[in-house]
Amino acid sequence: MKRLSYTLPVLLFLALAGVFFYQLRWGNDPRDIPSVLIDKPVPDLNLPGVPGRDDRGLKTKDITGQVSLVSVFGSWCIACVAEHPMLLQIRKTGLVPIHGIDWNEKDPADGGKWLKKHGDPYDRVGLDLGSHAAIDFGVTGAPETFVIDKTGHIRYKQVGPITPEVWKQTLLPMIKELSK
């Protein structure tokens, strides 16, 4: 009985460690955050333009009618700086328009200044100071990018920066398929 009281906690620990190891190695990617909006229409958008860029802003009608990407970013976002060169490369391909949601800026002009400094890959950019669009899209942090189909439905949510691997292995094949 005394031996069992020492052995049981060790066995439980090993079993639990085995489950954790299995999930990390072969289970679901912990960075995958499911979105309840997949296959749902794009939320209603009527965002003003970013000061220092233009005054067109971003509306739902701007996103529908063609496959497009909607990228949520902010000048305060360190990961957005890492992702930005990839967005500029995607823009150069001409395969898909990229629309931006400038989210949660302290000063409304910060996003426009940031785009002038780093380059502007966006067709349209809307300013989301009150986080209403981010909440409607279910954004948990920046950057996040959404693949929108021709009918205006969300087909995929990329959490975190778009890397060359994410572009080649996930987004590009999806965009090509949705563009048919």
mmCIF file of C-alpha atoms in Angstrom:
data_model
loop_
_atom_site.group_PDB
_atom_site.id
_atom_site.type_symbol
_atom_site.label_atom_id
_atom_site.label_comp_id
_atom_site.label_asym_id
_atom_site.label_seq_id
_atom_site.Cartn_x
_atom_site.Cartn_y
_atom_site.Cartn_z
ATOM 1 C CA MET A 1 0.000 0.000 0.000
ATOM 2 C CA LYS A 2 2.841 2.366 0.869
ATOM 3 C CA ARG A 3 4.494 1.667 -2.474
ATOM 4 C CA LEU A 4 1.270 2.478 -4.320
ATOM 5 C CA SER A 5 1.048 5.882 -2.626
ATOM 6 C CA TYR A 6 4.478 6.754 -4.064
ATOM 7 C CA THR A 7 3.987 5.128 -7.461
ATOM 8 C CA LEU A 8 0.513 6.463 -8.273
ATOM 9 C CA PRO A 9 1.482 10.181 -8.385
ATOM 10 C CA VAL A 10 4.498 9.368 -10.558
ATOM 11 C CA LEU A 11 2.335 7.345 -12.967
ATOM 12 C CA LEU A 12 -0.274 10.114 -13.126
ATOM 13 C CA PHE A 13 2.443 12.689 -13.794
ATOM 14 C CA LEU A 14 3.930 10.559 -16.592
ATOM 15 C CA ALA A 15 0.519 9.995 -18.151
ATOM 16 C CA LEU A 16 -0.275 13.707 -18.066
ATOM 17 C CA ALA A 17 3.168 14.592 -19.469
ATOM 18 C CA GLY A 18 2.585 12.063 -22.250
ATOM 19 C CA VAL A 19 -0.738 13.690 -23.169
ATOM 20 C CA PHE A 20 0.859 17.152 -23.231
ATOM 21 C CA PHE A 21 3.768 15.925 -25.334
ATOM 22 C CA TYR A 22 1.406 14.204 -27.790
ATOM 23 C CA GLN A 23 -0.718 17.355 -28.180
ATOM 24 C CA LEU A 24 2.335 19.532 -28.737
ATOM 25 C CA ARG A 25 3.911 17.123 -31.211
ATOM 26 C CA TRP A 26 0.959 15.704 -33.149
ATOM 27 C CA GLY A 27 -2.104 17.482 -31.846
ATOM 28 C CA ASN A 28 -3.704 20.726 -32.888
ATOM 29 C CA ASP A 29 -1.490 23.764 -33.277
ATOM 30 C CA PRO A 30 -2.001 25.863 -30.122
ATOM 31 C CA ARG A 31 -1.702 29.005 -32.287
ATOM 32 C CA ASP A 32 -4.805 27.983 -34.251
ATOM 33 C CA ILE A 33 -7.660 29.994 -32.844
ATOM 34 C CA PRO A 34 -10.900 28.908 -34.468
ATOM 35 C CA SER A 35 -13.217 31.610 -35.692
ATOM 36 C CA VAL A 36 -16.974 31.290 -35.508
ATOM 37 C CA LEU A 37 -17.109 33.652 -38.502
ATOM 38 C CA ILE A 38 -15.707 31.134 -41.008
ATOM 39 C CA ASP A 39 -18.221 30.811 -43.867
ATOM 40 C CA LYS A 40 -20.206 33.774 -42.511
ATOM 41 C CA PRO A 41 -20.639 37.135 -44.280
ATOM 42 C CA VAL A 42 -18.141 39.900 -43.577
ATOM 43 C CA PRO A 43 -19.361 42.107 -40.740
ATOM 44 C CA ASP A 44 -20.862 45.431 -41.756
ATOM 45 C CA LEU A 45 -18.035 47.943 -42.170
ATOM 46 C CA ASN A 46 -18.201 51.693 -42.525
ATOM 47 C CA LEU A 47 -14.774 52.857 -41.359
ATOM 48 C CA PRO A 48 -13.362 56.324 -41.996
ATOM 49 C CA GLY A 49 -10.079 56.786 -43.814
ATOM 50 C CA VAL A 50 -6.715 56.947 -42.102
ATOM 51 C CA PRO A 51 -5.467 60.547 -41.676
ATOM 52 C CA GLY A 52 -2.441 61.192 -43.846
ATOM 53 C CA ARG A 53 -3.343 58.429 -46.299
ATOM 54 C CA ASP A 54 -6.710 59.123 -47.890
ATOM 55 C CA ASP A 55 -10.280 59.722 -46.879
ATOM 56 C CA ARG A 56 -11.912 56.789 -48.688
ATOM 57 C CA GLY A 57 -11.985 54.486 -45.675
ATOM 58 C CA LEU A 58 -13.250 50.915 -45.835
ATOM 59 C CA LYS A 59 -16.801 49.718 -46.353
ATOM 60 C CA THR A 60 -18.233 46.232 -46.723
ATOM 61 C CA LYS A 61 -18.984 46.847 -50.403
ATOM 62 C CA ASP A 62 -15.250 47.459 -51.010
ATOM 63 C CA ILE A 63 -14.465 43.901 -49.962
ATOM 64 C CA THR A 64 -17.156 41.986 -51.844
ATOM 65 C CA GLY A 65 -17.140 40.983 -55.512
ATOM 66 C CA GLN A 66 -13.605 39.577 -55.578
ATOM 67 C CA VAL A 67 -11.372 37.427 -53.438
ATOM 68 C CA SER A 68 -9.537 39.723 -51.048
ATOM 69 C CA LEU A 69 -7.508 39.870 -47.871
ATOM 70 C CA VAL A 70 -8.438 41.997 -44.870
ATOM 71 C CA SER A 71 -5.463 42.684 -42.630
ATOM 72 C CA VAL A 72 -5.829 44.012 -39.094
ATOM 73 C CA PHE A 73 -2.765 46.003 -38.048
ATOM 74 C CA GLY A 74 -1.637 48.877 -35.854
ATOM 75 C CA SER A 75 1.369 51.154 -35.699
ATOM 76 C CA TRP A 76 1.970 49.900 -32.143
ATOM 77 C CA CYS A 77 2.173 46.256 -33.279
ATOM 78 C CA ILE A 78 5.697 44.768 -33.334
ATOM 79 C CA ALA A 79 4.597 41.636 -35.226
ATOM 80 C CA CYS A 80 3.003 43.863 -37.886
ATOM 81 C CA VAL A 81 6.447 45.273 -38.681
ATOM 82 C CA ALA A 82 7.722 41.712 -39.206
ATOM 83 C CA GLU A 83 4.767 40.845 -41.442
ATOM 84 C CA HIS A 84 4.789 44.038 -43.495
ATOM 85 C CA PRO A 85 7.452 43.104 -46.098
ATOM 86 C CA MET A 86 5.398 40.007 -46.922
ATOM 87 C CA LEU A 87 2.273 42.126 -47.464
ATOM 88 C CA LEU A 88 4.265 44.377 -49.795
ATOM 89 C CA GLN A 89 5.388 41.286 -51.760
ATOM 90 C CA ILE A 90 1.816 39.997 -51.982
ATOM 91 C CA ARG A 91 0.700 43.410 -53.251
ATOM 92 C CA LYS A 92 3.331 43.265 -56.032
ATOM 93 C CA THR A 93 1.922 39.944 -57.287
ATOM 94 C CA GLY A 94 -1.403 41.597 -58.093
ATOM 95 C CA LEU A 95 -3.196 38.339 -57.250
ATOM 96 C CA VAL A 96 -5.424 39.708 -54.531
ATOM 97 C CA PRO A 97 -6.327 43.137 -53.170
ATOM 98 C CA ILE A 98 -5.349 43.735 -49.555
ATOM 99 C CA HIS A 99 -7.544 45.936 -47.390
ATOM 100 C CA GLY A 100 -6.427 47.144 -43.989
ATOM 101 C CA ILE A 101 -8.119 47.829 -40.702
ATOM 102 C CA ASP A 102 -5.947 50.198 -38.666
ATOM 103 C CA TRP A 103 -6.870 49.107 -35.179
ATOM 104 C CA ASN A 104 -6.669 50.721 -31.771
ATOM 105 C CA GLU A 105 -4.391 53.687 -32.464
ATOM 106 C CA LYS A 106 -3.806 56.192 -29.651
ATOM 107 C CA ASP A 107 -3.499 58.989 -32.222
ATOM 108 C CA PRO A 108 -5.573 58.603 -35.422
ATOM 109 C CA ALA A 109 -2.641 59.907 -37.504
ATOM 110 C CA ASP A 110 -0.246 57.175 -36.314
ATOM 111 C CA GLY A 111 -1.388 54.604 -38.877
ATOM 112 C CA GLY A 112 -0.858 56.948 -41.819
ATOM 113 C CA LYS A 113 2.597 57.880 -40.571
ATOM 114 C CA TRP A 114 3.447 54.198 -40.099
ATOM 115 C CA LEU A 115 2.345 53.359 -43.670
ATOM 116 C CA LYS A 116 4.438 56.211 -45.092
ATOM 117 C CA LYS A 117 7.469 54.933 -43.194
ATOM 118 C CA HIS A 118 7.093 51.211 -43.992
ATOM 119 C CA GLY A 119 5.260 51.270 -47.355
ATOM 120 C CA ASP A 120 1.578 50.903 -48.124
ATOM 121 C CA PRO A 121 0.358 47.527 -49.460
ATOM 122 C CA TYR A 122 -3.336 48.321 -48.998
ATOM 123 C CA ASP A 123 -6.003 49.148 -51.548
ATOM 124 C CA ARG A 124 -8.167 50.674 -48.850
ATOM 125 C CA VAL A 125 -7.631 51.248 -45.145
ATOM 126 C CA GLY A 126 -10.244 51.982 -42.516
ATOM 127 C CA LEU A 127 -9.538 53.454 -39.102
ATOM 128 C CA ASP A 128 -11.028 51.440 -36.220
ATOM 129 C CA LEU A 129 -10.487 53.649 -33.175
ATOM 130 C CA GLY A 130 -13.386 52.227 -31.169
ATOM 131 C CA SER A 131 -12.455 48.604 -31.969
ATOM 132 C CA HIS A 132 -15.966 47.959 -33.307
ATOM 133 C CA ALA A 133 -14.737 46.300 -36.505
ATOM 134 C CA ALA A 134 -12.114 44.295 -34.599
ATOM 135 C CA ILE A 135 -14.782 43.029 -32.213
ATOM 136 C CA ASP A 136 -17.130 42.201 -35.111
ATOM 137 C CA PHE A 137 -14.333 40.216 -36.802
ATOM 138 C CA GLY A 138 -13.435 38.471 -33.537
ATOM 139 C CA VAL A 139 -9.891 39.828 -33.542
ATOM 140 C CA THR A 140 -7.796 38.667 -30.602
ATOM 141 C CA GLY A 141 -4.628 40.573 -31.490
ATOM 142 C CA ALA A 142 -2.696 42.030 -34.384
ATOM 143 C CA PRO A 143 -1.780 41.077 -36.967
ATOM 144 C CA GLU A 144 -4.703 38.978 -38.106
ATOM 145 C CA THR A 145 -5.656 38.477 -41.734
ATOM 146 C CA PHE A 146 -8.916 37.227 -43.189
ATOM 147 C CA VAL A 147 -9.447 35.624 -46.591
ATOM 148 C CA ILE A 148 -12.725 36.864 -48.061
ATOM 149 C CA ASP A 149 -14.360 35.126 -51.038
ATOM 150 C CA LYS A 150 -16.139 36.777 -53.972
ATOM 151 C CA THR A 151 -19.499 36.649 -52.200
ATOM 152 C CA GLY A 152 -18.156 38.483 -49.161
ATOM 153 C CA HIS A 153 -17.870 35.454 -46.879
ATOM 154 C CA ILE A 154 -14.934 34.868 -44.536
ATOM 155 C CA ARG A 155 -13.139 31.679 -45.574
ATOM 156 C CA TYR A 156 -10.027 31.729 -43.406
ATOM 157 C CA LYS A 157 -8.487 33.545 -40.451
ATOM 158 C CA GLN A 158 -4.702 33.824 -40.154
ATOM 159 C CA VAL A 159 -3.657 34.621 -36.602
ATOM 160 C CA GLY A 160 -0.208 36.154 -36.438
ATOM 161 C CA PRO A 161 2.113 37.335 -39.184
ATOM 162 C CA ILE A 162 1.905 36.043 -42.735
ATOM 163 C CA THR A 163 5.250 34.373 -43.348
ATOM 164 C CA PRO A 164 6.513 33.133 -46.720
ATOM 165 C CA GLU A 165 5.552 29.604 -45.626
ATOM 166 C CA VAL A 166 2.013 30.636 -44.638
ATOM 167 C CA TRP A 167 1.650 32.447 -47.960
ATOM 168 C CA LYS A 168 2.902 29.538 -50.093
ATOM 169 C CA GLN A 169 1.341 26.657 -48.186
ATOM 170 C CA THR A 170 -1.983 28.106 -47.031
ATOM 171 C CA LEU A 171 -3.077 31.478 -48.371
ATOM 172 C CA LEU A 172 -1.908 31.333 -51.995
ATOM 173 C CA PRO A 173 -3.520 27.936 -52.760
ATOM 174 C CA MET A 174 -6.739 29.062 -51.060
ATOM 175 C CA ILE A 175 -6.824 32.347 -52.991
ATOM 176 C CA LYS A 176 -6.217 30.530 -56.293
ATOM 177 C CA GLU A 177 -8.996 28.049 -55.530
ATOM 178 C CA LEU A 178 -11.458 30.735 -54.489
ATOM 179 C CA SER A 179 -10.617 32.813 -57.580
ATOM 180 C CA LYS A 180 -11.731 30.076 -59.998
#
